[in-house]
XYZ file of C-alpha atoms in Angstrom:
675
model
C 112.953 90.317 89.084
C 110.655 88.102 87.137
C 107.000 89.066 87.651
C 104.923 86.690 89.723
C 102.174 84.911 87.875
C 99.582 82.726 89.476
C 99.770 79.082 88.415
C 96.519 77.882 86.960
C 95.116 74.493 87.999
C 97.041 71.926 86.046
C 95.671 68.935 84.168
C 99.155 67.661 83.280
C 99.785 63.990 82.847
C 101.134 62.065 85.795
C 104.894 62.419 86.164
C 107.162 59.473 85.345
C 107.366 56.723 87.931
C 110.773 57.817 89.166
C 109.352 61.229 90.058
C 106.371 59.647 91.774
C 108.778 57.554 93.781
C 110.770 60.616 94.730
C 107.579 62.402 95.778
C 106.571 59.479 97.964
C 110.045 59.371 99.478
C 109.931 63.110 100.112
C 106.563 62.829 101.790
C 107.660 59.891 103.914
C 110.728 61.908 104.850
C 108.563 64.906 105.766
C 106.326 62.772 107.968
C 109.357 61.125 109.568
C 110.852 64.545 110.223
C 107.604 65.683 111.765
C 107.468 62.614 113.998
C 111.045 63.150 115.106
C 110.326 66.829 115.789
C 107.281 65.948 117.865
C 109.282 63.414 119.838
C 111.977 65.980 120.516
C 109.377 68.557 121.520
C 107.786 66.099 123.926
C 111.171 65.659 125.568
C 111.318 69.356 126.450
C 112.998 70.913 123.391
C 111.728 74.070 121.743
C 109.121 73.832 118.998
C 106.946 76.088 116.835
C 103.432 74.708 116.413
C 100.847 75.949 113.928
C 97.763 77.038 115.898
C 95.862 79.084 113.307
C 92.849 76.753 113.390
C 92.591 76.669 117.197
C 92.761 80.489 117.189
C 89.630 80.659 115.048
C 91.360 81.539 111.784
C 90.237 79.840 108.557
C 92.740 78.373 106.105
C 93.705 81.687 104.509
C 95.328 81.628 101.071
C 97.492 84.662 101.769
C 101.110 85.813 101.520
C 100.969 89.392 102.853
C 99.842 90.336 106.341
C 100.283 92.834 109.155
C 100.021 92.625 112.931
C 98.775 95.675 114.847
C 96.600 96.525 117.836
C 93.586 98.040 116.069
C 91.189 98.331 119.006
C 93.495 99.442 121.823
C 93.074 96.362 124.022
C 96.841 95.671 124.131
C 96.289 92.488 122.135
C 97.547 92.312 118.597
C 95.162 91.901 115.700
C 95.751 90.482 112.235
C 95.239 92.057 108.822
C 95.439 89.648 105.893
C 95.641 90.174 102.137
C 94.498 87.175 100.128
C 96.556 85.867 97.222
C 95.291 86.414 93.714
C 95.607 88.629 90.657
C 92.394 90.638 91.120
C 91.937 93.569 93.559
C 90.537 92.466 96.913
C 89.604 93.971 100.289
C 91.978 92.999 103.112
C 90.530 90.895 105.912
C 90.695 92.033 109.534
C 90.711 89.662 112.502
C 90.726 91.154 116.013
C 91.535 89.271 119.166
C 88.574 87.830 121.005
C 89.635 87.789 124.636
C 86.606 85.750 125.702
C 87.360 82.947 123.257
C 91.110 83.278 123.279
C 91.407 83.559 119.501
C 90.469 85.850 116.616
C 87.148 86.971 115.170
C 86.534 88.488 111.768
C 85.511 92.138 111.410
C 82.983 92.982 108.736
C 82.741 96.265 106.787
C 86.217 97.436 107.811
C 86.296 100.435 105.471
C 89.585 99.280 103.950
C 89.705 99.712 100.173
C 90.036 97.089 97.509
C 93.764 96.683 96.846
C 95.630 95.382 93.835
C 98.267 92.711 94.558
C 101.200 95.159 94.338
C 99.602 97.928 96.406
C 101.237 98.446 99.796
C 99.342 98.506 103.091
C 100.625 99.192 106.589
C 99.447 100.621 109.909
C 100.481 103.362 112.349
C 98.928 106.079 114.492
C 99.591 108.981 112.134
C 97.482 111.568 113.961
C 98.575 110.628 117.510
C 95.001 110.091 118.677
C 95.624 106.642 120.148
C 93.939 104.745 117.294
C 95.912 102.819 114.706
C 95.410 104.186 111.194
C 95.810 102.473 107.821
C 98.286 103.723 105.207
C 97.831 102.738 101.563
C 100.297 103.267 98.742
C 99.003 102.457 95.277
C 101.456 100.733 92.958
C 100.710 103.035 90.019
C 102.484 101.549 87.017
C 100.857 104.163 84.822
C 103.565 104.278 82.140
C 102.765 100.703 81.114
C 100.457 100.214 78.175
C 98.510 97.673 80.216
C 98.013 99.947 83.248
C 94.570 99.866 84.841
C 93.843 102.700 87.271
C 92.156 102.019 90.626
C 88.395 102.187 90.291
C 87.670 103.250 93.870
C 89.178 105.611 96.399
C 91.918 106.126 97.151
C 93.420 106.353 93.695
C 96.861 107.252 95.086
C 98.805 107.195 98.374
C 96.454 107.893 101.297
C 95.715 107.205 104.928
C 92.496 106.027 106.564
C 91.796 107.162 110.155
C 91.317 104.274 112.542
C 88.148 104.217 114.624
C 89.629 102.080 117.381
C 87.476 99.027 116.680
C 89.150 97.432 113.644
C 87.378 99.691 111.155
C 88.550 102.799 109.333
C 87.181 106.089 108.073
C 87.246 107.464 104.551
C 90.603 107.659 102.791
C 92.483 110.971 102.863
C 94.848 111.260 99.924
C 98.397 112.473 100.460
C 98.778 114.802 97.517
C 102.416 115.495 98.390
C 103.339 111.959 97.291
C 103.568 111.856 93.479
C 102.002 108.846 91.749
C 104.586 106.082 91.585
C 105.157 102.338 91.665
C 105.502 102.341 95.436
C 107.018 99.142 96.854
C 107.655 100.014 100.501
C 106.417 102.219 103.338
C 108.372 103.023 106.491
C 106.942 105.037 109.388
C 108.883 106.897 112.067
C 109.565 110.318 113.531
C 112.411 111.363 111.267
C 112.947 114.913 112.616
C 112.012 114.214 116.257
C 109.126 116.655 116.387
C 106.635 114.157 117.812
C 104.816 113.566 114.515
C 105.144 110.349 112.475
C 106.664 110.756 109.012
C 106.501 108.520 105.933
C 109.420 107.162 103.916
C 108.236 105.691 100.595
C 110.370 103.453 98.385
C 109.384 103.426 94.714
C 110.029 100.932 91.931
C 110.606 100.985 88.185
C 109.083 103.687 86.021
C 108.348 101.075 83.360
C 109.183 97.496 84.225
C 111.279 95.624 81.612
C 111.733 98.871 79.669
C 114.781 100.371 81.362
C 116.419 100.663 84.753
C 115.018 104.059 85.704
C 112.764 104.243 88.728
C 110.606 106.848 90.374
C 112.308 108.974 92.985
C 111.722 107.929 96.567
C 109.683 110.207 98.798
C 110.136 111.371 102.359
C 106.930 112.966 103.622
C 107.465 115.065 106.750
C 104.440 115.763 108.885
C 103.929 119.306 110.140
C 101.285 121.109 112.219
C 98.962 123.079 109.963
C 96.410 123.994 112.596
C 93.814 121.312 111.894
C 93.280 117.956 113.516
C 94.550 115.916 110.598
C 98.118 115.219 109.539
C 99.587 117.452 106.859
C 102.754 116.528 104.988
C 105.445 118.261 102.984
C 107.707 116.416 100.534
C 111.400 116.545 101.353
C 113.622 116.037 98.320
C 115.873 113.033 98.835
C 119.436 113.887 97.680
C 120.148 112.514 94.215
C 116.830 110.709 93.913
C 115.155 113.259 91.682
C 118.033 113.477 89.206
C 117.800 111.737 85.845
C 119.362 108.296 85.908
C 123.059 108.443 85.038
C 124.573 105.095 83.967
C 128.086 106.348 84.721
C 127.648 107.547 88.294
C 124.584 105.722 89.649
C 122.882 109.050 90.320
C 119.148 109.081 89.914
C 116.498 106.519 90.096
C 116.789 102.794 90.482
C 114.040 100.679 92.015
C 113.801 100.649 95.806
C 112.076 97.571 97.207
C 112.681 98.216 100.895
C 112.636 101.348 103.058
C 113.364 101.624 106.782
C 113.852 104.232 109.493
C 116.287 103.201 112.231
C 118.727 104.615 114.762
C 122.095 103.065 113.894
C 124.451 105.451 115.703
C 124.373 108.214 118.313
C 123.188 110.939 115.933
C 120.328 113.163 117.092
C 118.133 111.864 114.262
C 117.545 108.359 112.873
C 118.826 107.204 109.488
C 116.898 106.409 106.316
C 117.690 102.957 104.921
C 117.139 102.426 101.209
C 117.217 98.810 99.977
C 117.614 98.789 96.226
C 116.883 96.321 93.471
C 118.032 96.520 89.867
C 121.571 95.772 91.082
C 121.966 99.240 92.505
C 123.973 100.058 95.603
C 121.962 100.576 98.746
C 121.699 104.010 100.333
C 121.968 105.097 103.963
C 121.016 108.711 104.604
C 122.466 110.514 107.610
C 119.994 113.198 108.667
C 120.915 116.247 110.669
C 119.292 119.582 111.439
C 121.493 122.323 109.908
C 120.541 124.501 112.869
C 118.741 123.840 116.142
C 115.326 122.404 115.499
C 112.559 124.918 115.932
C 109.704 123.885 118.129
C 106.887 123.522 115.645
C 104.722 121.204 117.710
C 102.395 123.800 119.158
C 102.892 122.483 122.673
C 101.478 124.625 125.532
C 103.807 127.382 126.652
C 105.613 127.613 123.322
C 105.471 130.873 121.383
C 103.484 130.553 118.162
C 105.260 130.586 114.846
C 106.294 134.087 113.694
C 104.123 135.821 111.181
C 105.048 135.076 107.609
C 103.214 135.622 104.328
C 100.672 132.878 103.999
C 100.176 132.464 107.729
C 101.552 130.103 110.393
C 100.680 126.927 108.487
C 102.770 127.899 105.463
C 105.606 128.978 107.739
C 105.601 125.668 109.579
C 105.407 123.771 106.298
C 108.450 125.458 104.810
C 110.434 125.360 108.055
C 109.793 121.645 108.357
C 111.242 121.113 104.897
C 114.235 123.414 105.441
C 115.163 122.193 108.906
C 116.441 118.827 107.671
C 119.704 118.050 105.906
C 120.672 114.632 104.532
C 123.631 112.940 102.883
C 124.151 109.382 101.661
C 126.910 107.731 103.716
C 126.382 104.121 102.583
C 129.652 103.748 100.659
C 131.748 105.227 103.436
C 130.327 103.031 106.196
C 130.110 99.722 104.347
C 126.342 99.616 104.029
C 126.024 99.543 100.245
C 127.417 96.093 99.458
C 130.454 93.884 99.452
C 133.849 94.535 97.923
C 133.218 92.614 94.673
C 132.305 95.254 92.116
C 133.875 94.163 88.866
C 130.516 93.650 87.128
C 131.742 90.751 85.010
C 129.275 88.055 84.091
C 130.308 84.395 84.245
C 129.965 81.944 81.392
C 126.613 81.073 82.854
C 125.023 83.964 80.984
C 126.073 82.464 77.673
C 124.758 79.092 78.805
C 121.320 80.570 79.409
C 121.179 82.717 76.291
C 119.752 79.895 74.231
C 116.811 79.750 76.640
C 116.288 83.416 77.413
C 117.838 86.175 75.266
C 117.840 88.553 78.243
C 120.849 86.677 79.550
C 122.937 87.671 76.566
C 124.238 90.891 77.966
C 127.579 92.638 78.280
C 129.445 92.965 81.529
C 127.995 95.670 83.731
C 129.337 98.896 85.118
C 130.688 98.583 88.653
C 127.811 100.437 90.267
C 125.421 97.756 89.026
C 127.611 94.913 90.247
C 125.772 94.743 93.500
C 122.803 93.432 95.386
C 119.121 93.058 94.877
C 117.902 93.669 98.405
C 114.247 93.454 99.368
C 114.100 93.687 103.106
C 116.146 94.236 106.242
C 115.976 93.569 109.966
C 117.619 95.709 112.646
C 118.848 94.499 116.019
C 121.857 94.236 118.312
C 122.961 90.708 117.425
C 126.228 90.775 119.397
C 124.917 92.609 122.495
C 127.558 95.301 122.255
C 125.175 98.255 122.458
C 124.899 99.221 118.791
C 122.450 98.075 116.152
C 123.308 95.682 113.356
C 121.427 94.974 110.138
C 120.539 91.849 108.196
C 119.695 92.357 104.510
C 117.722 89.776 102.512
C 118.730 89.536 98.890
C 117.703 88.015 95.569
C 120.641 86.390 93.793
C 120.701 85.704 90.078
C 123.089 82.958 89.064
C 124.010 84.651 85.811
C 125.506 87.539 87.791
C 128.072 85.309 89.464
C 130.044 86.550 92.449
C 129.389 90.194 91.597
C 125.882 89.786 93.038
C 125.597 90.324 96.790
C 124.115 87.692 99.068
C 121.859 87.836 102.083
C 124.132 88.729 104.952
C 124.628 90.287 108.348
C 126.052 93.799 108.458
C 127.733 94.074 111.851
C 127.962 97.576 113.277
C 131.406 98.395 114.679
C 130.361 101.662 116.314
C 131.227 100.604 119.849
C 134.570 99.055 118.849
C 135.811 101.901 116.639
C 133.921 104.971 117.793
C 132.309 105.570 114.409
C 129.557 103.987 112.336
C 130.903 101.223 110.105
C 129.618 97.828 108.985
C 131.377 94.638 108.013
C 130.089 91.207 107.094
C 132.042 88.423 108.823
C 132.115 85.189 106.858
C 131.427 83.269 110.085
C 127.905 84.731 110.091
C 127.060 83.555 106.578
C 123.638 81.995 106.000
C 124.332 81.228 102.324
C 122.346 78.481 100.689
C 124.095 78.684 97.322
C 125.055 75.308 95.844
C 128.781 74.742 95.862
C 128.614 72.983 92.503
C 126.380 74.153 89.670
C 124.524 71.412 87.802
C 121.848 71.428 85.126
C 119.290 71.096 87.925
C 120.414 74.042 90.046
C 122.094 76.203 87.417
C 119.226 78.685 87.352
C 119.157 79.167 91.102
C 117.985 82.223 92.943
C 118.670 82.897 96.583
C 115.175 84.258 96.814
C 115.259 85.841 100.257
C 112.400 88.329 100.382
C 111.684 88.994 104.077
C 113.746 88.857 107.260
C 113.140 89.462 110.959
C 115.296 89.401 114.092
C 113.961 88.297 117.473
C 114.893 86.177 120.465
C 112.911 83.015 119.772
C 114.532 80.773 122.382
C 114.657 83.452 125.122
C 118.400 83.091 125.669
C 119.210 86.817 125.325
C 120.579 86.425 121.793
C 118.718 87.548 118.684
C 117.777 84.894 116.145
C 116.997 85.205 112.441
C 113.767 84.447 110.596
C 114.317 84.242 106.835
C 111.399 83.963 104.413
C 112.528 82.901 100.971
C 109.308 83.248 99.017
C 108.580 80.671 96.335
C 111.578 80.749 94.017
C 111.779 77.250 92.655
C 115.056 75.569 93.616
C 115.804 71.934 94.362
C 116.575 70.813 97.924
C 118.531 71.445 100.057
C 118.707 75.004 98.764
C 114.990 75.311 98.201
C 112.989 78.337 99.188
C 111.061 78.188 102.420
C 110.728 79.603 105.915
C 113.998 79.176 107.790
C 114.906 79.788 111.424
C 118.533 80.444 112.310
C 119.142 80.322 116.066
C 122.133 82.214 117.366
C 124.638 79.995 119.156
C 126.715 80.874 122.252
C 129.697 81.633 120.000
C 127.688 84.231 118.049
C 127.190 82.175 114.892
C 123.782 81.310 113.420
C 122.648 77.724 112.871
C 119.711 76.595 110.764
C 117.330 74.900 113.225
C 114.230 74.876 111.020
C 113.772 71.116 110.942
C 114.516 70.705 114.646
C 111.750 73.216 115.411
C 109.244 71.137 113.455
C 108.789 73.534 110.538
C 108.103 72.603 106.914
C 106.855 75.808 105.294
C 107.624 76.070 101.594
C 106.999 79.363 99.792
C 107.226 81.621 102.838
C 105.464 84.964 102.555
C 105.459 88.025 104.793
C 106.281 87.416 108.490
C 105.205 89.279 111.617
C 105.965 88.873 115.308
C 103.044 88.455 117.676
C 102.410 87.138 121.189
C 99.198 85.156 120.808
C 99.032 83.645 124.301
C 100.534 86.397 126.447
C 103.469 84.317 127.695
C 106.088 86.952 126.680
C 107.552 84.577 124.084
C 107.669 85.546 120.422
C 105.140 83.808 118.198
C 105.285 84.083 114.424
C 102.664 84.702 111.736
C 103.817 83.790 108.206
C 102.002 83.926 104.897
C 102.525 81.518 102.017
C 102.665 81.677 98.218
C 102.959 79.051 95.478
C 103.206 81.371 92.450
C 106.622 80.198 91.265
C 106.564 76.609 92.533
C 106.443 73.857 89.949
C 104.010 70.978 90.211
C 106.438 68.816 92.150
C 107.070 71.446 94.774
C 103.406 72.406 95.043
C 102.548 68.816 95.880
C 105.235 68.758 98.546
C 104.033 72.049 100.011
C 100.423 70.869 99.940
C 101.294 67.734 101.897
C 103.176 69.825 104.472
C 100.349 72.318 105.037
C 97.531 69.784 104.959
C 95.813 70.855 101.736
C 96.966 67.768 99.862
C 96.111 64.479 101.471
C 98.452 62.446 99.287
C 101.394 63.150 96.987
C 99.427 61.489 94.193
C 96.536 63.957 94.397
C 95.994 66.545 91.724
C 98.368 69.440 92.210
C 95.478 71.876 91.759
C 94.193 70.919 95.195
C 97.301 72.237 96.928
C 96.944 75.831 98.096
C 98.921 78.194 100.323
C 97.861 78.564 103.956
C 98.781 81.346 106.363
C 100.142 79.917 109.612
C 100.366 81.177 113.191
C 103.310 79.427 114.808
C 102.981 79.394 118.567
C 106.420 79.392 120.146
C 107.012 76.819 122.849
C 110.427 77.832 124.148
C 112.782 75.686 126.207
C 111.556 75.253 129.785
C 113.005 77.446 132.490
C 113.429 80.534 130.332
C 111.625 83.833 130.703
C 110.615 86.734 128.481
C 109.806 90.419 128.887
C 107.471 92.423 126.640
C 107.155 96.212 126.852
C 104.310 97.969 125.048
C 105.285 101.629 124.829
C 103.080 104.657 124.241
C 104.573 108.133 123.925
C 103.134 111.462 124.992
C 102.620 113.871 122.054
C 102.466 116.833 124.465
C 106.102 116.101 125.276
C 107.158 116.009 121.623
C 107.090 112.252 121.049
C 104.818 110.242 118.792
C 102.097 108.110 120.328
C 103.523 104.966 118.681
C 106.970 105.698 120.156
C 108.681 104.194 117.106
C 112.427 104.624 117.545
C 112.440 104.173 121.328
C 115.501 102.274 122.574
C 115.385 100.068 125.652
C 118.468 98.943 127.588
C 118.376 96.432 130.399
C 120.610 94.142 132.380
C 119.821 90.491 132.973
C 121.614 87.599 134.648
C 120.878 85.291 131.718
C 122.303 82.115 133.240
C 120.793 82.663 136.684
C 124.218 82.367 138.306
C 124.977 85.311 140.634
C 128.683 84.520 140.308
C 128.695 85.528 136.615
C 128.263 89.126 135.460
C 124.937 90.238 134.009
C 124.523 90.900 130.291
C 123.351 94.232 128.905
C 120.771 93.969 126.128
C 119.546 96.669 123.730
C 116.377 96.648 121.646
C 114.815 99.252 119.348
C 111.094 99.670 118.751
C 110.902 99.479 114.972
C 107.994 100.975 113.089
C 106.639 99.615 109.811
C 109.396 99.235 107.274
C 111.311 96.930 104.985
C 109.590 95.454 101.949
C 105.877 95.875 101.253
C 105.024 97.693 104.479
C 106.219 94.859 106.736
C 104.790 95.396 110.210
C 105.115 93.338 113.369
C 103.484 93.868 116.729
C 104.511 97.158 118.350
C 106.362 95.958 121.378
C 109.914 95.601 122.592
C 110.822 92.017 123.464
C 113.656 90.540 125.496
C 114.623 86.984 126.273
C 115.847 86.863 129.868
C 117.290 83.370 129.897
C 117.102 81.686 133.303
C 116.557 84.880 135.293
C 112.963 85.757 136.255
C 113.529 89.524 136.236
C 115.424 92.271 134.431
C 117.369 94.927 136.275
C 118.222 98.513 135.456
C 115.729 98.929 132.624
C 116.191 102.253 130.799
C 113.857 103.511 128.065
C 115.184 106.275 125.819
C 112.153 107.857 124.197
C 112.209 109.182 120.594
C 111.767 112.885 121.330
C 114.333 115.593 120.572
C 115.508 115.626 124.202
C 115.872 111.801 124.276
C 113.937 111.592 127.525
C 114.798 108.607 129.734
C 112.622 106.508 132.024
C 114.327 104.111 134.421
C 113.149 101.072 136.384
C 115.444 99.250 138.808
C 113.591 95.961 138.458
C 111.000 94.450 136.126
C 109.932 90.829 136.588
C 109.306 88.753 133.466
C 105.927 89.316 131.828
C 104.116 91.856 129.668
C 103.824 95.546 130.602
C 102.326 98.714 129.207
C 104.256 101.951 129.778
C 102.141 104.921 128.722
C 103.767 108.290 129.328
C 100.417 110.087 129.141
C 99.395 108.226 132.283
C 102.761 108.591 134.008
C 105.830 106.388 134.128
C 104.541 103.530 136.251
C 104.539 100.263 134.265
C 101.163 98.526 134.133
C 101.484 94.761 134.185
C 99.164 93.224 131.627
C 100.021 89.565 131.787
């Protein structure tokens, strides 16, 4: 991947008249599209409307963000990282219930972060307060490396105080210094304690393909009130890189923890760059899991040299077994693995010598995945995956594309993925020209959610700022799932014109149980023409003839105005650590039935959702709730929550009307209606 460099304000001469004409036409087209979208919205169609200003947010020049409830009021707050090349302190905005928007928090305690550092949020110590997790991108083998000047200087967590501020950083010494690119959080071994899955990048960028080994940090009880972790060696990750077998390090840009089958433990998803096959680790306990939680009534750990803490530490490490099953279940890529480069590489060699390269070994004839989204797209009771991919034109058809991986567990009885061509969301030009020859399908982030409340999951695809000509340009795209199960690009119809889409997060800003969307923005790779277009769309450029330097990215909060007559259900879940489940309840699975069309003569539909913790690329984190679109029915029936403890405890409700509920197992099983 080409490094991102900020574009300095340009003093370039005005473009030729033909380009100015094209810019004016593009702007007139954008305004016409907006007018049409507004007219459609006024007639009762769905729309997504930017409300960041009315919510009290300034025009934030930011690409990365997180959504989390920092103060425990069951309203989601916003953490924003400003664009730029210099280290900066993230901004925190908590919900202001009295004003109905956000207010800034001063002196948060969060550290100054470099642009490539990773930040995410979870309740690591199960105390009910959301904590911050920081992974430094320590590119220390580079000659130009500059070490962090303030704590933490490596991977650490900061205890949340429950008010949007955080305590002093506590370094996680079990995580070796590395170029960390991703953080996933979940209870990997079902002991009630959140674990960390870290994806690491290149050892020395542009100086070889080797990468730092990825790290799984398992939390264990050491007798104090703070989390303690032990490093579990990921199979094959710590081996030296082998160009013949694909053993050893390659850069991992995305890491996730998800339950994809009926195994007792979730899987580890590894999304790899550097044209390396993805990994999918099946985790099992080689023997029955010992109860190491210290719950009342449980015998203490047997005496061992070093004391109970050392015993629990070593048992935690030994009680987990893992094997990569990606190749066997169709998770690692498509069937094209010849590794041959097209003539395009020779075409580009006169511009960039890096493109003069021999054909590659089969194991490198694969994808460059950044992110993934997990959800049951076909409502068959198992969980599917969408992977977002960077495509390089010089790699030809040997490079994977962004695609759906459909889980066939329920049809076949075993975990297996395929990628039906009918579900393609390709934006690759059918004919290569001098203008689009250097294309990238620059899909960085993806999310799945039911935007139109019809009971079918839809796709949000954020394609960063890779500079491609329309109609294959890089922007925020919304693909709504159709009744036949295919996905249709409805971005324009929803009134969206968001070029250079950054990190996305789900949120419910107005409590109507419909999914709203927060999306960052970046212009790093956009040329002057595209920056002008983006500036007109986001309101920072009043005219296409203005100086391009005045255009700047703006983070948007898109309030979802779904079709009338449809209903949504939001469940905010909180586990009970005394029962062996994490407070965040990441990994909980909810099943419900709903009469989506409101016709009692038709059978109800069964829907499944999984509460995903932070994961994917760059610590991606949405609001911690489970969301369902209920269609025309005002209530869900037969709601079953399977909690993420070792026993897979179930809680059942015969009826839940549409709305937002909190279900906190520490307070019992009765749902508390919030809105």
